Amino acid sequence: MGSDIMGDADVEDAKETYQRAKAEYEQIKSEHGSVVSQRKDALNEAKRSQKKRVASLNRQIASLENDLHGKIASVGGVSLYHDRLEAGGSTYKLEHGLRVTVNTSGSRYSTTEVSGGGASIGGAVIGAAIAGVPGAVIGGRKKVKSKEIVHDDRRLYVTIESPQGGQSVNLNPDLEQRARSLAAQVPGCINQYQGLVQDIPPKIKTLEAKLEEAEKDDAVSAAQGELDAALNDTERLQAAKQACDEAKQRYRDEKKQTKTPLFGSRMHDDHDDAGGAEEPLDDVPVSETEQGHSESPAEVVPEQRGKGLSRILWKVLGLAVIALGVFFLLGMLGGILDGYGIAFVLICLGLGCGLIYLGIRLMRRDKAKS
């Protein structure tokens, strides 16, 4: 009896130790997960900030390059840029000595072509037949037709003169206004380009240096390093897990040593119950396990007697139900011989078979429980 009490105390102590170790492990695991999550958020924020800064610098560089090399105007095959003029497959630098002129020739006019008129003998005959002499006069005249013809012999030339050479480009005469607007912008673009070429390239170079620095952002590297350190800092977590596993194993061993067989002798050897399935440590309280194995031999004998009596009663009840089913089957046969209706025969058949099946199940009920 004293050894039982000591064994129960050891189980309770092992259980409390395991629960404390498990709670500590779960807390450390939660703290570690929280730290890792914070480091991931910090890294993502650093990457977002870096991405925004890189995009902003790229936009600024693109804007400056457009100010230096972008297109200003285009007419037909002639295009004016901030730093050059392109025409007919040739490129001219915007420099002093570059001249663009627009020349026209020819004109656009219209003429009228008249056809018809004169006498019509057929019309005169028909007119006379209808209205006499007046009809002959009117019907004898042919209808006069007129047609306006447009003549366009205009020519539009854009002439380019430069220290690098020159050419004359033939354009659609309808583009004259746009061509003159482009030619008028050339002198101003030459003067402006001289200032741009001194101002914009240093700005682009500065922005490119900042872009290179942003792409190697130290904040991202630092955040990545902190995340890696948090992921690798598992020494405390592993120690807590090991302590939890050891406490769990001790609790399991103490429970095995306190289990008792049917007649109350203690089993101290591990191989005696090694083949049995273990119950979950966290789902079944220790007190219930001990209560299930603490019955005395005096209480076991009446329980066995009660089970034997219950088995006999279930068999008697099953036999009675089977006999009732046989009675209904005999009634079915009598109904067939006496000419009863099909409904009566089917009812007796169903009841008889059902009762026989139920009786068999009742007789086997105690075996199913065991």
GROMACS .gro file of C-alpha atoms in nm:
model
  370
    1MET     CA    1   0.000   0.000   0.000
    2GLY     CA    2   0.280   0.237   0.091
    3SER     CA    3   0.458   0.164  -0.237
    4ASP     CA    4   0.135   0.247  -0.424
    5ILE     CA    5   0.113   0.585  -0.252
    6MET     CA    6   0.477   0.658  -0.329
    7GLY     CA    7   0.426   0.556  -0.692
    8ASP     CA    8   0.125   0.788  -0.723
    9ALA     CA    9   0.327   1.074  -0.578
   10ASP     CA   10   0.607   1.009  -0.829
   11VAL     CA   11   0.357   1.013  -1.118
   12GLU     CA   12   0.206   1.342  -1.002
   13ASP     CA   13   0.550   1.495  -0.962
   14ALA     CA   14   0.656   1.376  -1.308
   15LYS     CA   15   0.331   1.508  -1.455
   16GLU     CA   16   0.378   1.853  -1.303
   17THR     CA   17   0.741   1.863  -1.418
   18TYR     CA   18   0.637   1.770  -1.772
   19GLN     CA   19   0.359   2.029  -1.780
   20ARG     CA   20   0.596   2.303  -1.663
   21ALA     CA   21   0.860   2.200  -1.917
   22LYS     CA   22   0.602   2.194  -2.194
   23ALA     CA   23   0.463   2.537  -2.099
   24GLU     CA   24   0.815   2.682  -2.092
   25TYR     CA   25   0.895   2.528  -2.431
   26GLU     CA   26   0.575   2.666  -2.586
   27GLN     CA   27   0.652   3.011  -2.445
   28ILE     CA   28   1.009   3.009  -2.579
   29LYS     CA   29   0.884   2.880  -2.913
   30SER     CA   30   0.627   3.161  -2.931
   31GLU     CA   31   0.886   3.423  -2.840
   32HIS     CA   32   1.127   3.289  -3.103
   33GLY     CA   33   0.853   3.290  -3.366
   34SER     CA   34   0.759   3.648  -3.274
   35VAL     CA   35   1.119   3.765  -3.308
   36VAL     CA   36   1.155   3.594  -3.647
   37SER     CA   37   0.828   3.750  -3.766
   38GLN     CA   38   0.944   4.096  -3.660
   39ARG     CA   39   1.274   4.050  -3.840
   40LYS     CA   40   1.091   3.942  -4.156
   41ASP     CA   41   0.867   4.248  -4.139
   42ALA     CA   42   1.171   4.472  -4.096
   43LEU     CA   43   1.341   4.311  -4.396
   44ASN     CA   44   1.031   4.349  -4.615
   45GLU     CA   45   0.998   4.713  -4.512
   46ALA     CA   46   1.364   4.777  -4.597
   47LYS     CA   47   1.318   4.613  -4.937
   48ARG     CA   48   1.004   4.821  -5.007
   49SER     CA   49   1.189   5.139  -4.914
   50GLN     CA   50   1.482   5.041  -5.134
   51LYS     CA   51   1.250   4.962  -5.426
   52LYS     CA   52   1.076   5.301  -5.398
   53ARG     CA   53   1.408   5.487  -5.382
   54VAL     CA   54   1.549   5.300  -5.683
   55ALA     CA   55   1.232   5.368  -5.884
   56SER     CA   56   1.246   5.739  -5.795
   57LEU     CA   57   1.611   5.769  -5.899
   58ASN     CA   58   1.542   5.587  -6.226
   59ARG     CA   59   1.257   5.829  -6.305
   60GLN     CA   60   1.481   6.129  -6.237
   61ILE     CA   61   1.758   5.991  -6.459
   62ALA     CA   62   1.508   5.917  -6.738
   63SER     CA   63   1.368   6.271  -6.715
   64LEU     CA   64   1.715   6.427  -6.741
   65GLU     CA   65   1.810   6.202  -7.033
   66ASN     CA   66   1.489   6.304  -7.208
   67ASP     CA   67   1.578   6.672  -7.152
   68LEU     CA   68   1.914   6.605  -7.309
   69HIS     CA   69   1.825   6.358  -7.587
   70GLY     CA   70   1.443   6.360  -7.617
   71LYS     CA   71   1.240   6.446  -7.926
   72ILE     CA   72   1.098   6.798  -7.962
   73ALA     CA   73   0.916   6.790  -8.296
   74SER     CA   74   0.880   6.574  -8.606
   75VAL     CA   75   0.752   6.655  -8.956
   76GLY     CA   76   0.749   6.388  -9.220
   77GLY     CA   77   1.102   6.248  -9.235
   78VAL     CA   78   1.257   6.535  -9.035
   79SER     CA   79   1.288   6.501  -8.654
   80LEU     CA   80   1.428   6.757  -8.412
   81TYR     CA   81   1.577   6.640  -8.080
   82HIS     CA   82   1.733   6.831  -7.791
   83ASP     CA   83   2.082   6.730  -7.908
   84ARG     CA   84   2.048   6.652  -8.281
   85LEU     CA   85   1.850   6.678  -8.602
   86GLU     CA   86   1.766   6.369  -8.807
   87ALA     CA   87   1.653   6.378  -9.169
   88GLY     CA   88   1.668   6.131  -9.456
   89GLY     CA   89   1.875   5.883  -9.256
   90SER     CA   90   2.138   6.143  -9.161
   91THR     CA   91   2.208   6.294  -8.820
   92TYR     CA   92   2.323   6.652  -8.761
   93LYS     CA   93   2.458   6.789  -8.433
   94LEU     CA   94   2.290   7.091  -8.284
   95GLU     CA   95   2.575   7.336  -8.326
   96HIS     CA   96   2.629   7.683  -8.458
   97GLY     CA   97   2.628   7.672  -8.836
   98LEU     CA   98   2.326   7.443  -8.859
   99ARG     CA   99   2.047   7.608  -9.061
  100VAL     CA  100   1.705   7.472  -9.153
  101THR     CA  101   1.497   7.657  -9.413
  102VAL     CA  102   1.161   7.586  -9.572
  103ASN     CA  103   1.103   7.658  -9.943
  104THR     CA  104   0.789   7.623 -10.150
  105SER     CA  105   0.708   7.642 -10.521
  106GLY     CA  106   0.403   7.607 -10.741
  107SER     CA  107   0.044   7.678 -10.653
  108ARG     CA  108  -0.297   7.526 -10.622
  109TYR     CA  109  -0.575   7.644 -10.857
  110SER     CA  110  -0.896   7.517 -11.018
  111THR     CA  111  -1.049   7.536 -11.370
  112THR     CA  112  -1.402   7.474 -11.498
  113GLU     CA  113  -1.465   7.244 -11.794
  114VAL     CA  114  -1.794   7.300 -11.982
  115SER     CA  115  -1.954   7.035 -12.210
  116GLY     CA  116  -2.284   6.995 -12.391
  117GLY     CA  117  -2.496   7.271 -12.566
  118GLY     CA  118  -2.574   7.296 -12.942
  119ALA     CA  119  -2.876   7.162 -13.137
  120SER     CA  120  -3.047   6.828 -13.091
  121ILE     CA  121  -3.257   6.711 -13.387
  122GLY     CA  122  -3.416   6.428 -13.191
  123GLY     CA  123  -3.510   6.665 -12.910
  124ALA     CA  124  -3.662   6.912 -13.158
  125VAL     CA  125  -3.880   6.644 -13.321
  126ILE     CA  126  -4.007   6.521 -12.987
  127GLY     CA  127  -4.066   6.879 -12.864
  128ALA     CA  128  -4.263   6.966 -13.179
  129ALA     CA  129  -4.479   6.660 -13.144
  130ILE     CA  130  -4.565   6.759 -12.790
  131ALA     CA  131  -4.590   7.139 -12.797
  132GLY     CA  132  -4.555   7.245 -13.155
  133VAL     CA  133  -4.307   7.514 -13.250
  134PRO     CA  134  -4.222   7.624 -12.891
  135GLY     CA  135  -4.160   7.263 -12.799
  136ALA     CA  136  -3.935   7.216 -13.098
  137VAL     CA  137  -3.729   7.521 -12.998
  138ILE     CA  138  -3.688   7.409 -12.637
  139GLY     CA  139  -3.637   7.038 -12.711
  140GLY     CA  140  -3.380   7.111 -12.983
  141ARG     CA  141  -3.125   7.250 -12.731
  142LYS     CA  142  -2.862   7.014 -12.567
  143LYS     CA  143  -2.804   7.035 -12.188
  144VAL     CA  144  -2.490   7.220 -12.084
  145LYS     CA  145  -2.261   7.042 -11.824
  146SER     CA  146  -1.975   7.195 -11.619
  147LYS     CA  147  -1.698   7.028 -11.411
  148GLU     CA  148  -1.444   7.193 -11.176
  149ILE     CA  149  -1.090   7.054 -11.199
  150VAL     CA  150  -0.836   7.123 -10.918
  151HIS     CA  151  -0.469   7.159 -11.016
  152ASP     CA  152  -0.199   7.127 -10.744
  153ASP     CA  153   0.165   7.162 -10.846
  154ARG     CA  154   0.290   7.281 -10.508
  155ARG     CA  155   0.623   7.161 -10.372
  156LEU     CA  156   0.758   7.179 -10.017
  157TYR     CA  157   1.129   7.148  -9.945
  158VAL     CA  158   1.310   7.149  -9.611
  159THR     CA  159   1.669   7.243  -9.670
  160ILE     CA  160   1.935   7.154  -9.412
  161GLU     CA  161   2.276   7.320  -9.408
  162SER     CA  162   2.543   7.214  -9.160
  163PRO     CA  163   2.921   7.191  -9.123
  164GLN     CA  164   2.865   6.816  -9.150
  165GLY     CA  165   2.690   6.849  -9.485
  166GLY     CA  166   2.336   6.918  -9.597
  167GLN     CA  167   2.038   6.796  -9.794
  168SER     CA  168   1.693   6.892  -9.913
  169VAL     CA  169   1.394   6.686  -9.807
  170ASN     CA  170   1.073   6.686 -10.011
  171LEU     CA  171   0.763   6.688  -9.788
  172ASN     CA  172   0.387   6.693  -9.832
  173PRO     CA  173   0.285   7.054  -9.914
  174ASP     CA  174   0.007   7.031  -9.652
  175LEU     CA  175   0.277   7.012  -9.380
  176GLU     CA  176   0.412   7.357  -9.451
  177GLN     CA  177   0.305   7.513  -9.119
  178ARG     CA  178   0.452   7.232  -8.912
  179ALA     CA  179   0.774   7.239  -9.114
  180ARG     CA  180   0.815   7.614  -9.061
  181SER     CA  181   0.746   7.566  -8.684
  182LEU     CA  182   1.021   7.302  -8.664
  183ALA     CA  183   1.268   7.519  -8.855
  184ALA     CA  184   1.193   7.813  -8.625
  185GLN     CA  185   1.281   7.606  -8.313
  186VAL     CA  186   1.624   7.501  -8.437
  187PRO     CA  187   1.820   7.819  -8.338
  188GLY     CA  188   1.672   7.817  -7.986
  189CYS     CA  189   1.747   7.446  -7.942
  190ILE     CA  190   2.110   7.505  -8.047
  191ASN     CA  191   2.155   7.774  -7.782
  192GLN     CA  192   1.970   7.567  -7.518
  193TYR     CA  193   2.173   7.254  -7.591
  194GLN     CA  194   2.497   7.432  -7.518
  195GLY     CA  195   2.371   7.491  -7.164
  196LEU     CA  196   2.217   7.146  -7.124
  197VAL     CA  197   2.536   6.966  -7.222
  198GLN     CA  198   2.715   7.151  -6.943
  199ASP     CA  199   2.445   7.103  -6.678
  200ILE     CA  200   2.268   6.768  -6.726
  201PRO     CA  201   2.550   6.507  -6.756
  202PRO     CA  202   2.695   6.590  -6.409
  203LYS     CA  203   2.344   6.557  -6.261
  204ILE     CA  204   2.296   6.222  -6.430
  205LYS     CA  205   2.631   6.103  -6.301
  206THR     CA  206   2.538   6.204  -5.945
  207LEU     CA  207   2.203   6.026  -5.967
  208GLU     CA  208   2.365   5.712  -6.108
  209ALA     CA  209   2.603   5.705  -5.810
  210LYS     CA  210   2.305   5.735  -5.575
  211LEU     CA  211   2.128   5.459  -5.768
  212GLU     CA  212   2.424   5.227  -5.728
  213GLU     CA  213   2.431   5.304  -5.355
  214ALA     CA  214   2.056   5.243  -5.325
  215GLU     CA  215   2.086   4.906  -5.499
  216LYS     CA  216   2.346   4.810  -5.236
  217ASP     CA  217   2.130   4.942  -4.949
  218ASP     CA  218   2.300   4.874  -4.615
  219ALA     CA  219   1.961   4.876  -4.442
  220VAL     CA  220   1.851   4.572  -4.643
  221SER     CA  221   2.177   4.391  -4.569
  222ALA     CA  222   2.148   4.472  -4.199
  223ALA     CA  223   1.784   4.355  -4.186
  224GLN     CA  224   1.878   4.032  -4.366
  225GLY     CA  225   2.161   3.976  -4.117
  226GLU     CA  226   1.927   4.026  -3.821
  227LEU     CA  227   1.677   3.781  -3.971
  228ASP     CA  228   1.948   3.519  -4.027
  229ALA     CA  229   2.071   3.567  -3.669
  230ALA     CA  230   1.717   3.521  -3.534
  231LEU     CA  231   1.664   3.207  -3.741
  232ASN     CA  232   1.992   3.059  -3.622
  233ASP     CA  233   1.941   3.156  -3.256
  234THR     CA  234   1.777   2.828  -3.155
  235GLU     CA  235   2.002   2.719  -2.868
  236ARG     CA  236   1.753   2.821  -2.598
  237LEU     CA  237   1.464   2.673  -2.796
  238GLN     CA  238   1.643   2.342  -2.846
  239ALA     CA  239   1.737   2.324  -2.478
  240ALA     CA  240   1.373   2.381  -2.377
  241LYS     CA  241   1.256   2.115  -2.624
  242GLN     CA  242   1.509   1.866  -2.489
  243ALA     CA  243   1.397   1.935  -2.131
  244CYS     CA  244   1.034   1.890  -2.238
  245ASP     CA  245   1.110   1.559  -2.411
  246GLU     CA  246   1.302   1.431  -2.109
  247ALA     CA  247   1.018   1.528  -1.872
  248LYS     CA  248   0.769   1.360  -2.103
  249GLN     CA  249   0.971   1.041  -2.108
  250ARG     CA  250   1.001   1.041  -1.727
  251TYR     CA  251   0.627   1.091  -1.693
  252ARG     CA  252   0.566   0.797  -1.930
  253ASP     CA  253   0.804   0.574  -1.737
  254GLU     CA  254   0.643   0.660  -1.401
  255LYS     CA  255   0.298   0.579  -1.539
  256LYS     CA  256   0.415   0.243  -1.667
  257GLN     CA  257   0.558   0.149  -1.326
  258THR     CA  258   0.234   0.236  -1.140
  259LYS     CA  259   0.000   0.028  -1.360
  260THR     CA  260  -0.138  -0.287  -1.188
  261PRO     CA  261  -0.274  -0.615  -1.340
  262LEU     CA  262  -0.611  -0.775  -1.265
  263PHE     CA  263  -0.522  -0.909  -0.918
  264GLY     CA  264  -0.332  -0.603  -0.794
  265SER     CA  265   0.037  -0.711  -0.820
  266ARG     CA  266   0.261  -0.421  -0.928
  267MET     CA  267   0.444  -0.449  -1.256
  268HIS     CA  268   0.791  -0.297  -1.229
  269ASP     CA  269   0.931  -0.459  -1.542
  270ASP     CA  270   0.897  -0.256  -1.859
  271HIS     CA  271   0.864  -0.563  -2.081
  272ASP     CA  272   0.539  -0.670  -1.910
  273ASP     CA  273   0.334  -0.394  -2.076
  274ALA     CA  274   0.559  -0.310  -2.368
  275GLY     CA  275   0.313  -0.458  -2.614
  276GLY     CA  276   0.016  -0.249  -2.499
  277ALA     CA  277  -0.082   0.079  -2.664
  278GLU     CA  278   0.005   0.386  -2.457
  279GLU     CA  279  -0.259   0.642  -2.375
  280PRO     CA  280  -0.199   1.008  -2.469
  281LEU     CA  281  -0.016   1.188  -2.188
  282ASP     CA  282  -0.202   1.516  -2.220
  283ASP     CA  283  -0.554   1.389  -2.287
  284VAL     CA  284  -0.613   1.148  -1.996
  285PRO     CA  285  -0.561   1.281  -1.641
  286VAL     CA  286  -0.332   1.078  -1.417
  287SER     CA  287  -0.598   1.041  -1.149
  288GLU     CA  288  -0.830   0.856  -1.392
  289THR     CA  289  -0.554   0.618  -1.491
  290GLU     CA  290  -0.477   0.538  -1.132
  291GLN     CA  291  -0.845   0.502  -1.051
  292GLY     CA  292  -0.886   0.249  -1.335
  293HIS     CA  293  -0.608   0.026  -1.190
  294SER     CA  294  -0.664   0.062  -0.814
  295GLU     CA  295  -0.951  -0.187  -0.769
  296SER     CA  296  -0.893  -0.452  -0.505
  297PRO     CA  297  -0.927  -0.831  -0.576
  298ALA     CA  298  -1.242  -0.841  -0.361
  299GLU     CA  299  -1.418  -0.601  -0.599
  300VAL     CA  300  -1.313  -0.790  -0.912
  301VAL     CA  301  -1.490  -1.123  -0.832
  302PRO     CA  302  -1.847  -0.979  -0.803
  303GLU     CA  303  -1.790  -0.791  -1.124
  304GLN     CA  304  -1.700  -1.115  -1.305
  305ARG     CA  305  -2.013  -1.282  -1.166
  306GLY     CA  306  -2.229  -0.993  -1.286
  307LYS     CA  307  -2.084  -1.023  -1.633
  308GLY     CA  308  -2.162  -1.399  -1.645
  309LEU     CA  309  -2.526  -1.340  -1.542
  310SER     CA  310  -2.562  -1.063  -1.800
  311ARG     CA  311  -2.434  -1.293  -2.070
  312ILE     CA  312  -2.694  -1.559  -1.982
  313LEU     CA  313  -2.979  -1.303  -1.983
  314TRP     CA  314  -2.884  -1.170  -2.327
  315LYS     CA  315  -2.877  -1.525  -2.468
  316VAL     CA  316  -3.221  -1.609  -2.323
  317LEU     CA  317  -3.365  -1.285  -2.464
  318GLY     CA  318  -3.210  -1.361  -2.805
  319LEU     CA  319  -3.360  -1.709  -2.811
  320ALA     CA  320  -3.704  -1.570  -2.723
  321VAL     CA  321  -3.688  -1.318  -3.006
  322ILE     CA  322  -3.573  -1.590  -3.252
  323ALA     CA  323  -3.866  -1.810  -3.145
  324LEU     CA  324  -4.105  -1.521  -3.212
  325GLY     CA  325  -3.950  -1.477  -3.558
  326VAL     CA  326  -3.997  -1.850  -3.632
  327PHE     CA  327  -4.364  -1.814  -3.524
  328PHE     CA  328  -4.416  -1.541  -3.786
  329LEU     CA  329  -4.248  -1.752  -4.054
  330LEU     CA  330  -4.480  -2.045  -3.970
  331GLY     CA  331  -4.774  -1.804  -3.991
  332MET     CA  332  -4.652  -1.703  -4.338
  333LEU     CA  333  -4.655  -2.067  -4.451
  334GLY     CA  334  -5.005  -2.116  -4.309
  335GLY     CA  335  -5.123  -1.802  -4.489
  336ILE     CA  336  -4.988  -1.937  -4.818
  337LEU     CA  337  -5.168  -2.271  -4.768
  338ASP     CA  338  -5.496  -2.102  -4.664
  339GLY     CA  339  -5.487  -1.860  -4.956
  340TYR     CA  340  -5.431  -1.533  -4.767
  341GLY     CA  341  -5.333  -1.225  -4.963
  342ILE     CA  342  -4.979  -1.135  -5.067
  343ALA     CA  343  -4.970  -0.844  -4.819
  344PHE     CA  344  -5.018  -1.080  -4.523
  345VAL     CA  345  -4.747  -1.315  -4.652
  346LEU     CA  346  -4.493  -1.030  -4.701
  347ILE     CA  347  -4.561  -0.882  -4.355
  348CYS     CA  348  -4.509  -1.219  -4.187
  349LEU     CA  349  -4.190  -1.278  -4.390
  350GLY     CA  350  -4.045  -0.939  -4.301
  351LEU     CA  351  -4.128  -0.965  -3.933
  352GLY     CA  352  -3.999  -1.321  -3.907
  353CYS     CA  353  -3.665  -1.252  -4.075
  354GLY     CA  354  -3.619  -0.926  -3.884
  355LEU     CA  355  -3.685  -1.088  -3.545
  356ILE     CA  356  -3.452  -1.380  -3.617
  357TYR     CA  357  -3.175  -1.136  -3.716
  358LEU     CA  358  -3.237  -0.928  -3.403
  359GLY     CA  359  -3.225  -1.237  -3.183
  360ILE     CA  360  -2.892  -1.344  -3.325
  361ARG     CA  361  -2.751  -0.995  -3.262
  362LEU     CA  362  -2.876  -1.003  -2.901
  363MET     CA  363  -2.715  -1.341  -2.837
  364ARG     CA  364  -2.383  -1.205  -2.970
  365ARG     CA  365  -2.408  -0.873  -2.785
  366ASP     CA  366  -2.189  -0.982  -2.492
  367LYS     CA  367  -1.919  -1.112  -2.729
  368ALA     CA  368  -1.916  -0.780  -2.917
  369LYS     CA  369  -1.868  -0.589  -2.589
  370SER     CA  370  -1.581  -0.806  -2.479
   0.00000   0.00000   0.00000
